[in-house]
PDB file of C-alpha atoms in Angstrom:
ATOM      1  CA  MET A   1      13.971 -20.755 -33.308  1.00 34.00           C
ATOM      2  CA  ARG A   2      14.378 -23.493 -33.336  1.00 35.00           C
ATOM      3  CA  HIS A   3      12.816 -26.281 -30.938  1.00 38.00           C
ATOM      4  CA  ILE A   4      14.084 -28.366 -30.201  1.00 42.00           C
ATOM      5  CA  LEU A   5      11.989 -32.415 -28.498  1.00 46.00           C
ATOM      6  CA  LEU A   6      14.756 -34.551 -25.272  1.00 48.00           C
ATOM      7  CA  VAL A   7      12.947 -37.733 -25.077  1.00 47.00           C
ATOM      8  CA  LEU A   8      14.674 -39.131 -21.896  1.00 46.00           C
ATOM      9  CA  ALA A   9      14.198 -42.568 -20.315  1.00 41.00           C
ATOM     10  CA  ALA A  10      15.217 -44.568 -17.388  1.00 41.00           C
ATOM     11  CA  ALA A  11      18.289 -45.892 -19.754  1.00 42.00           C
ATOM     12  CA  ALA A  12      18.174 -43.898 -23.147  1.00 44.00           C
ATOM     13  CA  ALA A  13      17.015 -39.844 -24.114  1.00 44.00           C
ATOM     14  CA  VAL A  14      15.512 -39.086 -28.298  1.00 46.00           C
ATOM     15  CA  VAL A  15      16.479 -35.229 -28.877  1.00 43.00           C
ATOM     16  CA  VAL A  16      13.976 -34.885 -31.453  1.00 44.00           C
ATOM     17  CA  ALA A  17      14.366 -31.610 -33.522  1.00 40.00           C
ATOM     18  CA  GLY A  18      10.441 -30.041 -34.744  1.00 40.00           C
ATOM     19  CA  ALA A  19       8.000 -28.002 -34.064  1.00 36.00           C
ATOM     20  CA  GLU A  20       5.401 -31.534 -34.669  1.00 41.00           C
ATOM     21  CA  PRO A  21       4.285 -32.602 -30.867  1.00 41.00           C
ATOM     22  CA  VAL A  22       5.852 -35.781 -29.892  1.00 42.00           C
ATOM     23  CA  LEU A  23       3.607 -37.110 -27.319  1.00 43.00           C
ATOM     24  CA  ARG A  24       0.866 -39.998 -28.066  1.00 44.00           C
ATOM     25  CA  GLN A  25      -1.566 -41.441 -26.228  1.00 43.00           C
ATOM     26  CA  VAL A  26       0.402 -45.011 -25.635  1.00 41.00           C
ATOM     27  CA  THR A  27      -2.469 -47.750 -26.399  1.00 42.00           C
ATOM     28  CA  ASP A  28      -4.682 -47.741 -28.943  1.00 43.00           C
ATOM     29  CA  PHE A  29      -8.141 -47.219 -28.583  1.00 40.00           C
ATOM     30  CA  PRO A  30      -8.887 -50.367 -26.237  1.00 44.00           C
ATOM     31  CA  THR A  31     -12.265 -52.041 -26.076  1.00 42.00           C
ATOM     32  CA  ALA A  32     -13.798 -52.177 -22.204  1.00 44.00           C
ATOM     33  CA  VAL A  33     -12.034 -54.698 -21.054  1.00 47.00           C
ATOM     34  CA  SER A  34     -13.455 -56.947 -17.455  1.00 50.00           C
ATOM     35  CA  SER A  35     -11.821 -57.361 -15.046  1.00 57.00           C
ATOM     36  CA  GLY A  36     -14.016 -60.103 -12.425  1.00 64.00           C
ATOM     37  CA  VAL A  37     -12.923 -58.829  -9.329  1.00 67.00           C
ATOM     38  CA  SER A  38     -14.919 -58.302  -6.198  1.00 82.00           C
ATOM     39  CA  ASP A  39     -16.549 -54.464  -5.774  1.00 87.00           C
ATOM     40  CA  ALA A  40     -14.440 -54.887  -2.654  1.00 91.00           C
ATOM     41  CA  ASP A  41     -11.332 -55.168  -4.342  1.00 92.00           C
ATOM     42  CA  ALA A  42     -12.093 -53.647  -7.338  1.00 91.00           C
ATOM     43  CA  LEU A  43     -12.236 -50.292  -4.344  1.00 94.00           C
ATOM     44  CA  PHE A  44      -9.408 -50.349  -2.883  1.00 96.00           C
ATOM     45  CA  CYS A  45      -7.055 -50.913  -5.851  1.00 95.00           C
ATOM     46  CA  ASP A  46      -8.711 -48.025  -6.809  1.00 95.00           C
ATOM     47  CA  SER A  47      -7.640 -46.441  -3.996  1.00 96.00           C
ATOM     48  CA  TRP A  48      -4.327 -48.507  -4.487  1.00 96.00           C
ATOM     49  CA  ARG A  49      -3.596 -47.154  -7.510  1.00 96.00           C
ATOM     50  CA  LEU A  50      -4.636 -43.251  -6.360  1.00 96.00           C
ATOM     51  CA  SER A  51      -1.629 -44.027  -3.825  1.00 96.00           C
ATOM     52  CA  VAL A  52       0.914 -45.057  -6.188  1.00 95.00           C
ATOM     53  CA  GLU A  53      -0.273 -41.933  -8.647  1.00 95.00           C
ATOM     54  CA  THR A  54       0.125 -39.638  -6.085  1.00 95.00           C
ATOM     55  CA  ALA A  55       3.261 -40.881  -5.005  1.00 94.00           C
ATOM     56  CA  ASN A  56       1.692 -41.899  -1.442  1.00 95.00           C
ATOM     57  CA  ALA A  57       2.609 -45.344  -1.245  1.00 94.00           C
ATOM     58  CA  GLY A  58       6.205 -44.663  -1.241  1.00 93.00           C
ATOM     59  CA  PRO A  59       8.503 -46.547  -2.420  1.00 93.00           C
ATOM     60  CA  TRP A  60       6.298 -50.454  -3.783  1.00 93.00           C
ATOM     61  CA  ARG A  61       7.855 -53.414  -4.726  1.00 90.00           C
ATOM     62  CA  THR A  62       4.569 -55.481  -6.533  1.00 92.00           C
ATOM     63  CA  VAL A  63       1.224 -54.876  -7.124  1.00 93.00           C
ATOM     64  CA  PRO A  64      -1.275 -56.470  -4.390  1.00 94.00           C
ATOM     65  CA  ALA A  65      -2.614 -59.945  -5.127  1.00 93.00           C
ATOM     66  CA  ARG A  66      -6.291 -58.695  -5.094  1.00 93.00           C
ATOM     67  CA  CYS A  67      -5.326 -56.612  -6.706  1.00 95.00           C
ATOM     68  CA  GLY A  68      -4.341 -58.040  -9.841  1.00 93.00           C
ATOM     69  CA  ALA A  69      -6.395 -58.521 -12.805  1.00 93.00           C
ATOM     70  CA  SER A  70      -8.288 -55.406 -11.440  1.00 93.00           C
ATOM     71  CA  VAL A  71      -4.782 -53.802 -12.898  1.00 93.00           C
ATOM     72  CA  ARG A  72      -4.569 -55.824 -15.595  1.00 92.00           C
ATOM     73  CA  ALA A  73      -8.456 -54.674 -16.829  1.00 92.00           C
ATOM     74  CA  TYR A  74      -7.190 -50.942 -15.746  1.00 93.00           C
ATOM     75  CA  MET A  75      -3.913 -51.539 -18.260  1.00 90.00           C
ATOM     76  CA  GLU A  76      -5.411 -53.188 -20.820  1.00 89.00           C
ATOM     77  CA  GLY A  77      -9.350 -50.844 -20.917  1.00 90.00           C
ATOM     78  CA  GLU A  78     -10.714 -47.519 -21.481  1.00 93.00           C
ATOM     79  CA  ARG A  79      -9.430 -46.047 -18.818  1.00 92.00           C
ATOM     80  CA  TYR A  80      -5.424 -46.449 -18.656  1.00 92.00           C
ATOM     81  CA  ALA A  81      -6.153 -44.805 -21.783  1.00 91.00           C
ATOM     82  CA  SER A  82      -8.050 -41.960 -21.288  1.00 95.00           C
ATOM     83  CA  ASP A  83      -5.732 -40.921 -17.977  1.00 94.00           C
ATOM     84  CA  SER A  84      -3.369 -40.762 -20.744  1.00 91.00           C
ATOM     85  CA  ALA A  85      -4.658 -39.254 -23.493  1.00 92.00           C
ATOM     86  CA  VAL A  86      -6.271 -35.934 -20.670  1.00 95.00           C
ATOM     87  CA  ALA A  87      -2.611 -36.245 -19.465  1.00 93.00           C
ATOM     88  CA  ALA A  88      -1.096 -35.536 -23.019  1.00 91.00           C
ATOM     89  CA  ALA A  89      -3.928 -33.242 -23.930  1.00 94.00           C
ATOM     90  CA  GLU A  90      -2.522 -30.763 -20.988  1.00 94.00           C
ATOM     91  CA  SER A  91       0.981 -31.536 -21.566  1.00 92.00           C
ATOM     92  CA  LEU A  92       0.666 -29.871 -25.138  1.00 90.00           C
ATOM     93  CA  ALA A  93      -1.256 -27.494 -24.078  1.00 94.00           C
ATOM     94  CA  PHE A  94       0.794 -26.012 -21.553  1.00 94.00           C
ATOM     95  CA  ALA A  95       3.760 -26.911 -24.102  1.00 90.00           C
ATOM     96  CA  ALA A  96       2.880 -24.503 -27.134  1.00 89.00           C
ATOM     97  CA  GLN A  97       1.996 -22.080 -24.716  1.00 90.00           C
ATOM     98  CA  ALA A  98       5.429 -22.644 -23.009  1.00 88.00           C
ATOM     99  CA  PHE A  99       7.094 -22.558 -26.896  1.00 83.00           C
ATOM    100  CA  ALA A 100       5.767 -19.543 -27.995  1.00 85.00           C
ATOM    101  CA  SER A 101       6.543 -17.468 -25.304  1.00 84.00           C
ATOM    102  CA  GLY A 102       9.911 -18.586 -25.817  1.00 78.00           C
ATOM    103  CA  VAL A 103      12.872 -18.980 -23.493  1.00 78.00           C
ATOM    104  CA  GLY A 104      15.168 -15.387 -24.429  1.00 80.00           C
ATOM    105  CA  GLY A 105      18.560 -17.734 -25.823  1.00 79.00           C
ATOM    106  CA  ALA A 106      18.234 -20.489 -25.116  1.00 83.00           C
ATOM    107  CA  MET A 107      16.646 -23.790 -26.667  1.00 84.00           C
ATOM    108  CA  PRO A 108      12.901 -24.983 -25.264  1.00 84.00           C
ATOM    109  CA  ALA A 109      13.277 -28.383 -24.726  1.00 84.00           C
ATOM    110  CA  TRP A 110      10.547 -30.763 -23.783  1.00 85.00           C
ATOM    111  CA  VAL A 111      12.437 -34.653 -21.062  1.00 85.00           C
ATOM    112  CA  PHE A 112       9.968 -37.492 -22.549  1.00 81.00           C
ATOM    113  CA  ASP A 113       9.777 -41.091 -20.780  1.00 76.00           C
ATOM    114  CA  VAL A 114      10.818 -43.394 -22.887  1.00 69.00           C
ATOM    115  CA  ASP A 115       9.158 -46.802 -21.744  1.00 66.00           C
ATOM    116  CA  GLU A 116       5.254 -46.164 -20.624  1.00 66.00           C
ATOM    117  CA  THR A 117       4.864 -42.990 -21.766  1.00 70.00           C
ATOM    118  CA  LEU A 118       6.175 -42.314 -26.128  1.00 66.00           C
ATOM    119  CA  LEU A 119       5.989 -46.440 -25.919  1.00 65.00           C
ATOM    120  CA  SER A 120       4.155 -49.101 -23.728  1.00 66.00           C
ATOM    121  CA  ASN A 121       5.308 -51.996 -22.369  1.00 58.00           C
ATOM    122  CA  ALA A 122       2.116 -53.580 -21.492  1.00 52.00           C
ATOM    123  CA  PRO A 123       2.601 -56.587 -22.807  1.00 45.00           C
ATOM    124  CA  TYR A 124       5.620 -57.401 -21.632  1.00 38.00           C
ATOM    125  CA  TYR A 125       6.658 -55.309 -19.022  1.00 37.00           C
ATOM    126  CA  ALA A 126       8.934 -57.392 -16.436  1.00 31.00           C
ATOM    127  CA  VAL A 127      11.564 -56.479 -19.900  1.00 35.00           C
ATOM    128  CA  SER A 128      13.622 -53.744 -19.071  1.00 39.00           C
ATOM    129  CA  GLY A 129      17.491 -51.673 -18.328  1.00 46.00           C
ATOM    130  CA  TRP A 130      18.058 -50.138 -22.166  1.00 51.00           C
ATOM    131  CA  GLY A 131      21.643 -49.081 -23.027  1.00 63.00           C
ATOM    132  CA  GLU A 132      23.830 -49.126 -25.802  1.00 65.00           C
ATOM    133  CA  LEU A 133      23.287 -52.454 -26.806  1.00 65.00           C
ATOM    134  CA  GLN A 134      19.632 -51.640 -27.133  1.00 71.00           C
ATOM    135  CA  ARG A 135      20.096 -48.611 -29.413  1.00 75.00           C
ATOM    136  CA  ASN A 136      18.540 -50.513 -32.349  1.00 78.00           C
ATOM    137  CA  ALA A 137      15.919 -51.468 -31.410  1.00 79.00           C
ATOM    138  CA  THR A 138      14.973 -48.495 -28.646  1.00 77.00           C
ATOM    139  CA  GLU A 139      15.287 -46.804 -32.522  1.00 79.00           C
ATOM    140  CA  GLU A 140      13.013 -49.181 -34.530  1.00 81.00           C
ATOM    141  CA  ASN A 141      10.939 -49.268 -31.857  1.00 80.00           C
ATOM    142  CA  LEU A 142      10.160 -45.732 -31.186  1.00 79.00           C
ATOM    143  CA  LEU A 143       9.984 -45.063 -35.992  1.00 82.00           C
ATOM    144  CA  PHE A 144       7.176 -47.546 -35.646  1.00 81.00           C
ATOM    145  CA  ALA A 145       5.390 -46.013 -32.844  1.00 77.00           C
ATOM    146  CA  GLY A 146       4.785 -42.826 -35.795  1.00 80.00           C
ATOM    147  CA  TYR A 147       8.680 -40.291 -33.340  1.00 76.00           C
ATOM    148  CA  HIS A 148      10.486 -38.565 -36.223  1.00 73.00           C
ATOM    149  CA  SER A 149      14.042 -36.670 -36.889  1.00 70.00           C
ATOM    150  CA  TRP A 150      15.139 -36.638 -33.950  1.00 67.00           C
ATOM    151  CA  GLU A 151      19.208 -35.212 -34.160  1.00 61.00           C
ATOM    152  CA  LYS A 152      20.976 -37.941 -30.827  1.00 64.00           C
ATOM    153  CA  LEU A 153      19.702 -40.592 -29.022  1.00 72.00           C
ATOM    154  CA  ILE A 154      21.214 -41.002 -25.347  1.00 72.00           C
ATOM    155  CA  LEU A 155      21.136 -43.954 -23.733  1.00 76.00           C
ATOM    156  CA  ARG A 156      23.132 -45.257 -20.202  1.00 80.00           C
ATOM    157  CA  GLN A 157      26.490 -46.119 -20.895  1.00 83.00           C
ATOM    158  CA  ILE A 158      28.432 -48.711 -18.335  1.00 86.00           C
ATOM    159  CA  SER A 159      29.478 -45.960 -16.465  1.00 89.00           C
ATOM    160  CA  ASP A 160      25.754 -45.212 -15.329  1.00 86.00           C
ATOM    161  CA  ILE A 161      25.078 -48.937 -13.980  1.00 87.00           C
ATOM    162  CA  GLY A 162      24.571 -48.775 -10.115  1.00 90.00           C
ATOM    163  CA  LYS A 163      22.950 -44.765 -10.443  1.00 91.00           C
ATOM    164  CA  THR A 164      18.916 -44.524  -9.112  1.00 91.00           C
ATOM    165  CA  ALA A 165      16.863 -43.040 -12.648  1.00 89.00           C
ATOM    166  CA  VAL A 166      16.952 -39.998 -10.094  1.00 92.00           C
ATOM    167  CA  GLN A 167      20.465 -39.657 -10.142  1.00 93.00           C
ATOM    168  CA  TYR A 168      21.186 -40.762 -14.010  1.00 90.00           C
ATOM    169  CA  LYS A 169      18.332 -38.152 -14.951  1.00 90.00           C
ATOM    170  CA  SER A 170      19.146 -35.397 -13.084  1.00 93.00           C
ATOM    171  CA  GLU A 171      22.369 -35.683 -14.402  1.00 92.00           C
ATOM    172  CA  ARG A 172      21.509 -36.066 -17.871  1.00 89.00           C
ATOM    173  CA  ARG A 173      19.433 -33.262 -17.938  1.00 90.00           C
ATOM    174  CA  ALA A 174      22.348 -31.007 -16.414  1.00 94.00           C
ATOM    175  CA  ALA A 175      23.226 -31.562 -19.609  1.00 91.00           C
ATOM    176  CA  MET A 176      21.098 -30.543 -21.696  1.00 88.00           C
ATOM    177  CA  GLU A 177      21.403 -27.381 -19.735  1.00 90.00           C
ATOM    178  CA  ALA A 178      24.977 -27.045 -19.458  1.00 93.00           C
ATOM    179  CA  GLU A 179      24.132 -27.032 -23.444  1.00 90.00           C
ATOM    180  CA  GLY A 180      22.173 -24.291 -23.682  1.00 89.00           C
ATOM    181  CA  PHE A 181      18.630 -26.155 -24.111  1.00 87.00           C
ATOM    182  CA  LYS A 182      15.470 -24.704 -21.526  1.00 88.00           C
ATOM    183  CA  ILE A 183      14.290 -27.522 -19.813  1.00 89.00           C
ATOM    184  CA  LEU A 184       9.894 -26.454 -20.202  1.00 90.00           C
ATOM    185  CA  GLY A 185       8.486 -28.843 -19.688  1.00 90.00           C
ATOM    186  CA  ASN A 186       8.766 -33.084 -18.351  1.00 90.00           C
ATOM    187  CA  SER A 187       6.860 -36.025 -18.684  1.00 89.00           C
ATOM    188  CA  GLY A 188       7.377 -39.338 -17.377  1.00 90.00           C
ATOM    189  CA  ASP A 189       5.329 -42.260 -15.410  1.00 90.00           C
ATOM    190  CA  GLN A 190       7.725 -42.575 -12.650  1.00 91.00           C
ATOM    191  CA  TRP A 191       8.289 -39.334 -10.032  1.00 93.00           C
ATOM    192  CA  SER A 192      11.996 -41.216 -10.433  1.00 92.00           C
ATOM    193  CA  ASP A 193      11.835 -39.365 -13.996  1.00 90.00           C
ATOM    194  CA  LEU A 194      10.325 -36.326 -12.401  1.00 92.00           C
ATOM    195  CA  ILE A 195      11.870 -35.563  -9.601  1.00 93.00           C
ATOM    196  CA  GLY A 196      15.754 -33.990  -8.825  1.00 94.00           C
ATOM    197  CA  LEU A 197      17.300 -30.838 -10.138  1.00 95.00           C
ATOM    198  CA  PRO A 198      17.306 -29.383 -12.568  1.00 94.00           C
ATOM    199  CA  MET A 199      13.191 -29.438 -12.837  1.00 93.00           C
ATOM    200  CA  ALA A 200      11.922 -27.935 -16.251  1.00 93.00           C
ATOM    201  CA  THR A 201       8.802 -25.899 -15.635  1.00 93.00           C
ATOM    202  CA  ARG A 202       6.365 -28.412 -15.394  1.00 95.00           C
ATOM    203  CA  SER A 203       5.846 -31.683 -14.861  1.00 95.00           C
ATOM    204  CA  PHE A 204       3.489 -34.453 -16.045  1.00 95.00           C
ATOM    205  CA  LYS A 205       2.619 -37.641 -14.326  1.00 94.00           C
ATOM    206  CA  LEU A 206       1.828 -40.504 -17.176  1.00 92.00           C
ATOM    207  CA  PRO A 207       0.315 -43.484 -14.997  1.00 93.00           C
ATOM    208  CA  ASN A 208       1.661 -46.787 -13.795  1.00 92.00           C
ATOM    209  CA  PRO A 209       0.728 -49.472 -11.406  1.00 92.00           C
ATOM    210  CA  MET A 210       2.888 -52.070 -12.894  1.00 90.00           C
ATOM    211  CA  TYR A 211       6.138 -51.386 -11.355  1.00 89.00           C
ATOM    212  CA  PHE A 212       7.656 -48.712  -8.626  1.00 91.00           C
ATOM    213  CA  ILE A 213      11.707 -46.696  -9.917  1.00 90.00           C
ATOM    214  CA  SER A 214      13.462 -45.144  -7.526  1.00 86.00           C
TER     215      SER A 214
END
């Protein structure tokens, strides 16, 4: 059975054919980075990151001022790479089992976010809004990161402007299911990547304490 992997970003999606794993660790192995923050701030900021990742923080606009150095140290240090690698390992283990089990006559699929999931934008995370005009750059970045063999790259169109990520991605997943795909898994760094109908059989949240997308 042909395996189909679908990659969906806030503004982009990639359809990839083949059985090769495509979820990669988002950073190289970094060296330890000193945050230079007090123990009290470090403790608070660790708790704040947990609140963000579990969605307890709800919609949030900015990283707390006292956590700027801590978040930078996390993103540039070993913990972010480790957290991402563990999430990747868990999702790949589930994917191997799910794809092996089959989905009848449907085409098995996995949906991936691009930003901060397949590609890390940590050095320039303020840049956003991928769309049709960024098609070549998106393809080049994915190829440079080691991804290949996709069948289709789906990018936000003018008609998608103004839609929330939840609405846009839900519509794209619905369209995929209408085309005959069965979405077994979904991986993303934002809860808006994962919620909304239709949902995957199982979803995996990657860490991102840098920004929130509704």
